[in-house]
CSV table of C-alpha atoms in Angstrom, one decimal:
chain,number,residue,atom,x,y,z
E,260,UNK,CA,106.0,51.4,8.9
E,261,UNK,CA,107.7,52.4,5.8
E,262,UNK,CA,108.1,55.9,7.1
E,263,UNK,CA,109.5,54.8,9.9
E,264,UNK,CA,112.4,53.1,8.6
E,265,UNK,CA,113.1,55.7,6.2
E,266,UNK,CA,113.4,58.3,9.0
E,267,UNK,CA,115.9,55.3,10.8
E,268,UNK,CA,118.1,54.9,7.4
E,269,UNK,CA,118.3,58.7,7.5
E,270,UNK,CA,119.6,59.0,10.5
E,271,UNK,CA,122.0,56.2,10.5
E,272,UNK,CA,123.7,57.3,7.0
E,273,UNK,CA,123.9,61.4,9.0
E,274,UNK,CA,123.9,60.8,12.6
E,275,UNK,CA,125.2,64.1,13.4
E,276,UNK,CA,123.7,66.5,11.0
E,277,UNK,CA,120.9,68.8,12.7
E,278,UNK,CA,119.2,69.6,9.5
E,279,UNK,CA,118.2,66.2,8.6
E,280,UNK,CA,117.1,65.3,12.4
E,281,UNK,CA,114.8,68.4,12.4
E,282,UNK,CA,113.7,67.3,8.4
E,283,UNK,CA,113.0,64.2,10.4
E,284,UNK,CA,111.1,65.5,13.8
E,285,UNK,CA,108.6,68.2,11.8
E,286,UNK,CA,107.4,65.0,9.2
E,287,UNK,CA,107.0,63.1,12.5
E,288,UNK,CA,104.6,66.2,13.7
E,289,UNK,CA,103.1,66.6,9.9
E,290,UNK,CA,101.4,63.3,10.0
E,291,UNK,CA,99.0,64.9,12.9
E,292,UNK,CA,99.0,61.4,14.8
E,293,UNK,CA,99.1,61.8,18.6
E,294,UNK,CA,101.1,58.4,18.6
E,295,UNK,CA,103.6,60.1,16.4
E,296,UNK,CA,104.6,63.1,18.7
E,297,UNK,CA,106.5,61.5,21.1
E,298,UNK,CA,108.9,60.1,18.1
E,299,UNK,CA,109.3,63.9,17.2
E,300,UNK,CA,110.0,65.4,20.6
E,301,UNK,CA,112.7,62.6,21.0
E,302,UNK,CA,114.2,63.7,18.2
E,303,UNK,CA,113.8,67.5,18.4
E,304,UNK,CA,115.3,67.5,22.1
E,305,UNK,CA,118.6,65.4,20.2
E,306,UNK,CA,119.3,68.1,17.3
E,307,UNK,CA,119.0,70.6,20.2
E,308,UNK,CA,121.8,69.5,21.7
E,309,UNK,CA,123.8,68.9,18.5
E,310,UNK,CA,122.8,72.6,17.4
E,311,UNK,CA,121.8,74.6,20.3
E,312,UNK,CA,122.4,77.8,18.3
E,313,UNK,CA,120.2,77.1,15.5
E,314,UNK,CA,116.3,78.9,15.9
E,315,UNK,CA,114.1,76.6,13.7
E,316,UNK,CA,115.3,73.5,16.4
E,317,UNK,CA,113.7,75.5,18.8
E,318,UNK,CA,110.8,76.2,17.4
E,319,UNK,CA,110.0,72.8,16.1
E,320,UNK,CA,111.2,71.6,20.0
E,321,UNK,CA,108.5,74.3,21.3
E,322,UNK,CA,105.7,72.6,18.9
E,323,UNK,CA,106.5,69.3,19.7
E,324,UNK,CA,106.2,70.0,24.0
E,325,UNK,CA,103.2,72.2,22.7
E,326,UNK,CA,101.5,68.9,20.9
E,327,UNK,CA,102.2,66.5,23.8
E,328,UNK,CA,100.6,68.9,26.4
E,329,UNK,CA,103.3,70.5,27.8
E,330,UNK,CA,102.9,74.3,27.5
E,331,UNK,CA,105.6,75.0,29.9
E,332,UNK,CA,108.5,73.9,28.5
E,333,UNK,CA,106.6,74.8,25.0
E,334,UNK,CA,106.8,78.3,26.1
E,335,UNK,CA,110.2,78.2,27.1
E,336,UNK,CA,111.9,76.5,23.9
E,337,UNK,CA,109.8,79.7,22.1
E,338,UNK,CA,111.3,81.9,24.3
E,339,UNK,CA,114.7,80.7,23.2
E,340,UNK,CA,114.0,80.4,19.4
E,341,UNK,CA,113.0,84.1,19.7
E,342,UNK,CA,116.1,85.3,21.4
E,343,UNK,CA,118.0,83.2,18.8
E,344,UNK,CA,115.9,84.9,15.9
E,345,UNK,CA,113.8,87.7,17.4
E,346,UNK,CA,111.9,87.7,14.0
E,347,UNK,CA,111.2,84.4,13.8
E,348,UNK,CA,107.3,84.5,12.7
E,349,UNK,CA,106.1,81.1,13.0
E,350,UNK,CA,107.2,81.2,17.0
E,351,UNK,CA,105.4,84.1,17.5
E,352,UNK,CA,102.4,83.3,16.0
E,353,UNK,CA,102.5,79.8,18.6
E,354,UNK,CA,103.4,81.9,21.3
E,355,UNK,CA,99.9,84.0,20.7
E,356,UNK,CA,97.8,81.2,20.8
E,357,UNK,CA,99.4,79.6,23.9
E,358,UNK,CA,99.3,83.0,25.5
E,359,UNK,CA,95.5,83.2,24.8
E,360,UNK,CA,94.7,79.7,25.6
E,361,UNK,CA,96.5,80.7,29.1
E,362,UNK,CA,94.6,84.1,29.4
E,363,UNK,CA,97.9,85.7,29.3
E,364,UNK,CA,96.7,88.6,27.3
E,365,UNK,CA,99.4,91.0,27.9
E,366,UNK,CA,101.7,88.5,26.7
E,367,UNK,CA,99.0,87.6,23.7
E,368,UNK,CA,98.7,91.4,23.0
E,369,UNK,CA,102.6,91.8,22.6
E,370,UNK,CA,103.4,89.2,20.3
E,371,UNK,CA,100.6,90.2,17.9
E,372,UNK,CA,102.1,93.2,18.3
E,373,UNK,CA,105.0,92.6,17.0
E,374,UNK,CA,104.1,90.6,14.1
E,375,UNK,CA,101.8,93.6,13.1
E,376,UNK,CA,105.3,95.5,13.0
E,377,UNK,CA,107.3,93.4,11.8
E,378,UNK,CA,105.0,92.5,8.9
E,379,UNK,CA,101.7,94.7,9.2
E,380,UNK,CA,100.4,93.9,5.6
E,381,UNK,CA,100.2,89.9,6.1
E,382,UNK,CA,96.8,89.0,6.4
E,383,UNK,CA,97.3,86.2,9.4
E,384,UNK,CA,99.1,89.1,11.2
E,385,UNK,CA,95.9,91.2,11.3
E,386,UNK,CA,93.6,88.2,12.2
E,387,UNK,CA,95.8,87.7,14.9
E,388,UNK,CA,96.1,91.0,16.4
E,389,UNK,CA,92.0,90.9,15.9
E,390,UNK,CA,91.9,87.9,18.1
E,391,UNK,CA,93.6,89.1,20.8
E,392,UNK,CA,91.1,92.0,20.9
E,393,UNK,CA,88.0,90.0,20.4
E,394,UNK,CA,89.3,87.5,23.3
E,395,UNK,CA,89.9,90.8,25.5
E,396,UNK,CA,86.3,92.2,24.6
E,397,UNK,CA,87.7,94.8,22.6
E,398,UNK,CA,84.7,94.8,20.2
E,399,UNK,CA,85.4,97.4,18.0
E,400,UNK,CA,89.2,97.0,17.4
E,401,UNK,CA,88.5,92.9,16.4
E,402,UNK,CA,85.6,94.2,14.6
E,403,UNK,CA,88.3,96.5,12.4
E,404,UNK,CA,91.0,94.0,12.6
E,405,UNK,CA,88.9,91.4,11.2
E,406,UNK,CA,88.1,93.5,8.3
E,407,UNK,CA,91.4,94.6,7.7
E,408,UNK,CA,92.6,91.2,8.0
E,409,UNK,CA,89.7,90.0,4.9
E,410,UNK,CA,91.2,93.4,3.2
E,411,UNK,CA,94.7,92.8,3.5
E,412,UNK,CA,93.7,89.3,1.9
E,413,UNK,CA,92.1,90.9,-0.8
E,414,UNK,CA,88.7,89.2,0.3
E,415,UNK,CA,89.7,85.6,0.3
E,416,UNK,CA,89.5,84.7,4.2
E,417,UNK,CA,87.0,82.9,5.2
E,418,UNK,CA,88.0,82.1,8.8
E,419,UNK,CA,88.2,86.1,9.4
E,420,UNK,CA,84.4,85.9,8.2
E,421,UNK,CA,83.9,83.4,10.6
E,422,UNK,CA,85.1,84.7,13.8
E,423,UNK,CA,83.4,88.5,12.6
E,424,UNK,CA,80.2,86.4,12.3
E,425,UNK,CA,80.7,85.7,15.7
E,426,UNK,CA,81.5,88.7,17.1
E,427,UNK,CA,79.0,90.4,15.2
E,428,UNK,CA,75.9,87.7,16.6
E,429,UNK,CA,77.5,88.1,19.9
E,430,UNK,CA,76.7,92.1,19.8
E,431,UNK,CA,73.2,91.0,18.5
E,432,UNK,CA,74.0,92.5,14.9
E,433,UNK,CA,72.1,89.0,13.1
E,434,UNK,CA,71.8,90.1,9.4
E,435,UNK,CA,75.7,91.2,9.7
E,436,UNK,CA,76.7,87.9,11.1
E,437,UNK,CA,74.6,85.9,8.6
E,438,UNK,CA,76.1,87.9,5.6
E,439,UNK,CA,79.9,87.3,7.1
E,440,UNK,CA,78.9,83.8,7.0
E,441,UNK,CA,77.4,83.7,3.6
E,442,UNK,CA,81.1,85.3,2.2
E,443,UNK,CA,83.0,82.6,4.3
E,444,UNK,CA,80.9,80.0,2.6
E,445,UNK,CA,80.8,81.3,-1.0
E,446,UNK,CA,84.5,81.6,-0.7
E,447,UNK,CA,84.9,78.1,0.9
E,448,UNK,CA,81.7,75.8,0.1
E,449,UNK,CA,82.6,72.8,2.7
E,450,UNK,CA,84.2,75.3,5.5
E,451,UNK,CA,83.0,72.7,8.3
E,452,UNK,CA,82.8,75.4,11.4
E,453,UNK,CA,81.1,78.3,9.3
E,454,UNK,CA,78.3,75.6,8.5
E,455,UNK,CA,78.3,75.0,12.1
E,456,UNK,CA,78.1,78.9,13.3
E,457,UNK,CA,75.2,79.4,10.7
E,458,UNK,CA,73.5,76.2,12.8
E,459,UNK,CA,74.2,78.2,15.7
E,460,UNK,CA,72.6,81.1,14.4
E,461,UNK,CA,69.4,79.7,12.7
E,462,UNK,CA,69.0,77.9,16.3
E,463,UNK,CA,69.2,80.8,18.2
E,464,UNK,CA,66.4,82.3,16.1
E,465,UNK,CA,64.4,79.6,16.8
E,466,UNK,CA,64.6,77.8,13.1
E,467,UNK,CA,65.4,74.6,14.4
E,468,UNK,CA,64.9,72.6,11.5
E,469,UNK,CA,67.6,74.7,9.4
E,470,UNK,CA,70.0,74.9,12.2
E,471,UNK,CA,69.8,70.8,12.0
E,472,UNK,CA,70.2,70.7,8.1
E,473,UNK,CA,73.5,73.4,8.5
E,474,UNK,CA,74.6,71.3,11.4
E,475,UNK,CA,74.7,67.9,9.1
E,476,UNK,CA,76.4,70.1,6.3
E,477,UNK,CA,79.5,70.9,8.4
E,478,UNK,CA,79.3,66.7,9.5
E,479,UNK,CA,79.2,66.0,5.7
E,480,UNK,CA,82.2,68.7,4.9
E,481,UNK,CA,84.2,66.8,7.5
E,482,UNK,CA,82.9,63.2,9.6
E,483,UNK,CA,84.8,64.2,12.5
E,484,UNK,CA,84.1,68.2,12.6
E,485,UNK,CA,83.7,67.6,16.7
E,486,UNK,CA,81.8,70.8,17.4
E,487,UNK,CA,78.8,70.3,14.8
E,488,UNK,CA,78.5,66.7,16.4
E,489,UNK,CA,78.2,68.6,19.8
E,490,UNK,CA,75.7,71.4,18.7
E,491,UNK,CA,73.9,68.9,16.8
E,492,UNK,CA,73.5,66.4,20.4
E,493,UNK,CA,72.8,69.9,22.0
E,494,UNK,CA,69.8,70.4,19.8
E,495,UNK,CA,68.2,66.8,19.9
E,496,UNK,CA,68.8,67.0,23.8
E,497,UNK,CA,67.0,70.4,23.7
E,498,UNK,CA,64.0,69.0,21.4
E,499,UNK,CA,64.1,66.0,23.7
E,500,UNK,CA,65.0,63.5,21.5
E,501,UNK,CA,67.5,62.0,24.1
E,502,UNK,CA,68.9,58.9,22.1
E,503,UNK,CA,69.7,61.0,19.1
E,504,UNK,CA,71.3,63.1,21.3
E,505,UNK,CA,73.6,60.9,23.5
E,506,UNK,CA,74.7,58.7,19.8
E,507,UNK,CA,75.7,62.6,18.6
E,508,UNK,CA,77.4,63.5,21.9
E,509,UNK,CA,79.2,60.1,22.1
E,510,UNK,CA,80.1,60.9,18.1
E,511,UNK,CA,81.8,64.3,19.6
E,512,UNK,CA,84.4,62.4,22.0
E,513,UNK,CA,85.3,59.9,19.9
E,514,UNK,CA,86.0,62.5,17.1
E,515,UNK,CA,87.8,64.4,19.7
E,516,UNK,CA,89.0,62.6,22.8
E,517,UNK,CA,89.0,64.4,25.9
E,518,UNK,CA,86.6,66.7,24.2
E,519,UNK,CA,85.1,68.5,27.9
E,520,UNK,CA,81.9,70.4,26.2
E,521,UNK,CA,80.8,67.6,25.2
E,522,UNK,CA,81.6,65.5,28.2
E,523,UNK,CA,79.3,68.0,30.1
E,524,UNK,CA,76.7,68.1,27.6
E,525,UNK,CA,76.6,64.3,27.9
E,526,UNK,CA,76.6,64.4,31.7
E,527,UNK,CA,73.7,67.1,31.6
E,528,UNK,CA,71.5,65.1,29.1
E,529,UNK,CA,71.8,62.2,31.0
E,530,UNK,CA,70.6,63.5,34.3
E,531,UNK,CA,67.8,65.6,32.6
E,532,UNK,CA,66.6,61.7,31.4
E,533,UNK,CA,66.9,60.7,34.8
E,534,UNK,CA,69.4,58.4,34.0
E,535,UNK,CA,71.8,59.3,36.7
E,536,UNK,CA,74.1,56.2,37.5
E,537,UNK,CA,75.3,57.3,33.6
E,538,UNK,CA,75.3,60.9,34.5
E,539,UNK,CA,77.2,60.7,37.6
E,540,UNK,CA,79.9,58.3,35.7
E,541,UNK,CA,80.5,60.8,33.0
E,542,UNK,CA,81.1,63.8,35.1
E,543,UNK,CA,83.2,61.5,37.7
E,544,UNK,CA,85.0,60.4,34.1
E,545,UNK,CA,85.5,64.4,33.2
E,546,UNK,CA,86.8,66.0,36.5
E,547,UNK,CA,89.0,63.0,36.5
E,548,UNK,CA,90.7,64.3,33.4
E,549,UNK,CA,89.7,68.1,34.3
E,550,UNK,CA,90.4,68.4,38.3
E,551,UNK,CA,89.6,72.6,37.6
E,552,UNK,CA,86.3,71.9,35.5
E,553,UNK,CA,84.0,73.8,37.5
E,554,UNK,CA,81.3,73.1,35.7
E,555,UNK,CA,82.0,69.2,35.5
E,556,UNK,CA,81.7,69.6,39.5
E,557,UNK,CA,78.8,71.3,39.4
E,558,UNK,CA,77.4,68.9,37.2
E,559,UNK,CA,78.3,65.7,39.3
E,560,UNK,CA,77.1,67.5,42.5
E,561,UNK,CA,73.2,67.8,40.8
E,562,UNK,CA,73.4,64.4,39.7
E,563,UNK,CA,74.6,63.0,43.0
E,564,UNK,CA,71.9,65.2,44.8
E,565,UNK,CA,69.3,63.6,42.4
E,566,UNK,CA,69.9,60.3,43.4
E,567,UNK,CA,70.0,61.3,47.3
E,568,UNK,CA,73.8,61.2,47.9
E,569,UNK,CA,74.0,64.2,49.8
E,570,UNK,CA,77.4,64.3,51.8
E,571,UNK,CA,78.4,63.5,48.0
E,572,UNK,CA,76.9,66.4,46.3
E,573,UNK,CA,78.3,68.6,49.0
E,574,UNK,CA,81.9,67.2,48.6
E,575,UNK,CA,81.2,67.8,44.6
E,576,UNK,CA,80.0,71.5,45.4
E,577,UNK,CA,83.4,72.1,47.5
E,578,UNK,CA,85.8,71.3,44.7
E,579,UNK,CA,83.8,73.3,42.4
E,580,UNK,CA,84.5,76.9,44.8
E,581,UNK,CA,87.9,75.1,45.5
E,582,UNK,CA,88.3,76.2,41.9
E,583,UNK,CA,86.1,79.0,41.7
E,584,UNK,CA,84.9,80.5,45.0
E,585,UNK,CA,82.4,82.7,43.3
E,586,UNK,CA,80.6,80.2,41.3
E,587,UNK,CA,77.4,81.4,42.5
E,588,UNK,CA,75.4,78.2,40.8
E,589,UNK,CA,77.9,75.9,43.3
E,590,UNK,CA,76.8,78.4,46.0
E,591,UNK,CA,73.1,78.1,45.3
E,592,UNK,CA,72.8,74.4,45.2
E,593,UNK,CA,75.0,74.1,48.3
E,594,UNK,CA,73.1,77.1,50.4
E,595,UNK,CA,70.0,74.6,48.8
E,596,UNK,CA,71.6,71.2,50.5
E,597,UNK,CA,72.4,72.8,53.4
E,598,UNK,CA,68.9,74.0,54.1
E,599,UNK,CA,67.3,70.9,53.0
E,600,UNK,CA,69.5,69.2,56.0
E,601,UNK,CA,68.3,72.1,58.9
E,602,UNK,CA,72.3,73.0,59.0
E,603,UNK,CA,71.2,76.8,59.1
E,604,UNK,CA,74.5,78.4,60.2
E,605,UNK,CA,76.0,76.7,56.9
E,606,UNK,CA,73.2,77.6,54.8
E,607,UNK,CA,73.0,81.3,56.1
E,608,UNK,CA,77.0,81.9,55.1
E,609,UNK,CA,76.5,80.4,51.8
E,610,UNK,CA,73.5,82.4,50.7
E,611,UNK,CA,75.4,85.7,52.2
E,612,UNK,CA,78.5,84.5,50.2
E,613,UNK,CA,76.2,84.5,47.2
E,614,UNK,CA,74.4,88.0,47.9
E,615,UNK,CA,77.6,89.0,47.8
E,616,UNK,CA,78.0,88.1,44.5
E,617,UNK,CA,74.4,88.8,43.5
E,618,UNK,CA,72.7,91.3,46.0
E,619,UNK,CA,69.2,91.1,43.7
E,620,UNK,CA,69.2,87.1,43.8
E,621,UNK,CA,65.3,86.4,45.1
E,622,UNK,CA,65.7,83.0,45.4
E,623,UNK,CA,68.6,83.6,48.4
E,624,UNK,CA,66.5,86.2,49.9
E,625,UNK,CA,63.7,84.0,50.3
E,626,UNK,CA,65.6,80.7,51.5
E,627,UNK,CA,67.4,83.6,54.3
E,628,UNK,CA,63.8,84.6,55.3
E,629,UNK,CA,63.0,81.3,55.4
E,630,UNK,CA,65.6,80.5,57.8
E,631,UNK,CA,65.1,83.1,59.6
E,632,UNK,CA,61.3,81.4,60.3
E,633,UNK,CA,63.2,78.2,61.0
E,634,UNK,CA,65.1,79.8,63.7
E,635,UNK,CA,61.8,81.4,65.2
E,636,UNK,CA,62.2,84.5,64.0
E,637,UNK,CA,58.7,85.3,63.0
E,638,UNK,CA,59.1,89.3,62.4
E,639,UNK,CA,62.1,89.0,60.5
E,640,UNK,CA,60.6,86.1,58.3
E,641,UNK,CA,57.4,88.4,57.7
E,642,UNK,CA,59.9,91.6,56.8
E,643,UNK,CA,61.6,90.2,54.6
E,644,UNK,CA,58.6,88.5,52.8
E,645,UNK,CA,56.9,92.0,52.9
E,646,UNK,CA,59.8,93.6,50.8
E,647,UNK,CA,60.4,90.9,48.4
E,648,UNK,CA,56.7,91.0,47.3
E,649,UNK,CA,56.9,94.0,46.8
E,650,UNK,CA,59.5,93.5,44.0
E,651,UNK,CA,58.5,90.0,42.9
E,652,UNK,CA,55.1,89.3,43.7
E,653,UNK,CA,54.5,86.7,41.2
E,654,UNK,CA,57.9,84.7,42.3
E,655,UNK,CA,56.7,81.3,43.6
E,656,UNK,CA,59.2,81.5,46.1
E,657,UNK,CA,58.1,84.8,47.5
E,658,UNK,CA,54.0,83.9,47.7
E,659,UNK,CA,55.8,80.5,50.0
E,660,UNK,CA,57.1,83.0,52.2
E,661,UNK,CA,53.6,84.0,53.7
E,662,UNK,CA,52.9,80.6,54.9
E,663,UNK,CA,55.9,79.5,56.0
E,664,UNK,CA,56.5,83.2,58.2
E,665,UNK,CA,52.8,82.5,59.5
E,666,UNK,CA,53.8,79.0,60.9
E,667,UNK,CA,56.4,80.2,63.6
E,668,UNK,CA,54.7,81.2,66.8
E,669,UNK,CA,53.9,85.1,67.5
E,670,UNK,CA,55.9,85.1,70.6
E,671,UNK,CA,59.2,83.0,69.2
E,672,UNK,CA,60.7,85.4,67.8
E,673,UNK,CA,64.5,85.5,68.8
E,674,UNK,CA,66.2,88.6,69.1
């Protein structure tokens, strides 16, 4: 387009100056088009090498490898910015969100850190550092750095509100979080995500109706506000309303492509409508894009089970503790599979692999007593029964037990 050519003429009339190139790459990254980053990484990697000494080429290299996915090489054109300017703000503050995204806390906790020293009355420093803490569980420091943060901003911060709403419904302090919200809201009317936390809230208090209405404000703040298209799809599916609910979940991905909560919420309501060809497609479609979604494997393995493609499911269930060997969910539903096919060696290490995990789970119990009648084994079937109704009488699975320790032979019993 017009841009386009503009940033061409530039070029050709200064081919060799580094601070038009960079003027260049950052509008290429301002227009917030993915189609438009790779234009801005070509041209940030050229003005590095024309000015590898200068720190804002750096940083703006860093963002562009940051915005086309690449958090590698993000981190390490940071890395160099910061030993070219070691108070370079705007790199730092990248450099804490990439470390949090990665779980590298230390690293998170070190740059906010050094922002607070370097500039301890800046607002954003103090929401930073609160962050870090909230994203480590460190509850009471996020809770005062959020406040200090709103303080050192004079009031006027709603997105500190936001994230102390959260952490204060996440401690099960309600009336605090709705009154963090109602500041973040007064102060910024059409803030899309605090309409979509209050949702959150009313919905977890059961006022469904009002969670819907917040929900539609944040869609009406901003068409494309992903999340409340996800939590409103989550509610519809939960009031079984499942077409409303797929249209909304659909809405989420195309707002925000590649969008994996909602990919699994779609997934989920799908095979809950017993629709599972569309299910299975949709999970197969997000651990395609998310090999390390556990719960996208997890999901697919249910679905496949559901529509009796065992060896499947199984297969599913072993990518999912590939990833995460203490998924105990994986475990259970394998363990289940397993005994379901009379492979009781398989299903015995799998419910001991979760008992590991979970020593009080009475569902594994049972299915291990209930193996142990399979294999003839008559007075440890009726043992184990005998102690689990004694902690969970009323369990379904425990009152089974009886029967099923009754049907193996008096005399079978293997040692």
């Amino acid at each position: 387009g017009d841009a386009e050519r503009s940033f061409e003429r530039a070029i050709q009339f200064a081919p060799a100056r580094a601070g038009v190139r960079l003027s260049i790459a950052r509008a290429w990254l301002a227009t917030e088009k993915k189609e438009d980053v790779p234009r801005a990484l070509q041209i940030a990697q050229r003005t590095a090498e024309l000015a590898p000494d200068v720190a804002g080429v750096y940083g703006t290299l860093g963002r562009a490898r940051e915005r086309s996915g690449d958090a590698a090489l993000a981190l390490e054109a940071y890395d160099h910015a910061l030993r070219l300017d070691p108070r370079y703000r705007y790199v730092r503050k990248r450099l804490v969100h990439l470390a949090l995204k990665a779980r590298d806390f230390p690293r998170a906790r070190h740059e906010a850190d050094r922002l607070l020293a370097d500039g301890p009355d800046v607002p954003e420093h103090r929401f930073l550092a609160a962050l870090v803490a909230d994203r480590e569980r460190r509850r009471p420091e996020a809770r005062k750095g959020y406040l200090d943060a709103i303080a050192a901003a004079k009031g006027d911060y709603p997105e500190a509100y936001v994230n102390l709403a959260a952490l204060e419904a996440a401690a099960g302090e309600t009336a605090r979080a709705r009154g963090a919200l109602q500041k973040a809201l007064a102060l910024r009317p059409d803030f899309d995500t605090a309409w979509t936390a209050l949702g959150k809230l009313q919905e977890a208090q059961g006022r469904r109706d009002a969670a819907e209405a917040a929900y539609r404000r944040a869609l009406e703040a901003d068409p494309g506000h992903a999340p409340a298209w996800l939590a409103l799809g989550q509610l519809h599916a939960a009031e079984g309303r499942v077409e409303e609910a797929i249209r909304d979940l659909r809405k989420a991905i195309e707002a925000k492509p590649g969008y994996d909560a909602a990919a699994l919420a779609l997934g989920t309501t799908y095979a809950a409508a017993g629709r599972l060809d569309e299910a299975i497609a949709t999970f197969r479609a997000l651990v395609a894009m998310a090999p390390r979604h556990v719960s996208g494997w997890y999901g697919l393995a249910r679905a496949l089970a559901a529509r009796g493609s065992r060896a499947e499911a199984v297969g599913a269930l072993q990518n999912a503790l590939a990833v995460d060997p203490g998924h105990a969910d994986s475990l259970r539903e394998l363990a289940a599979l397993e005994l379901r096919a009379r492979r009781l060696p398989q299903a015995r290490k799998r419910l001991e692999e979760l008992l590991d995990l979970e020593p009080g789970d009475v569902g594994a119990r049972a299915s291990l007593a209930e193996i142990a009648a399979l294999e003839g084994d008559r007075r440890g079937c009726e043992e184990a029964a005998r102690k689990l109704r004694g902690e969970a009488p009323s369990d379904p699975r425990v009152a089974a037990l009886g029967r099923r320790c009754l049907a193996v032979a008096p005399g079978s019993s293997n040692p």
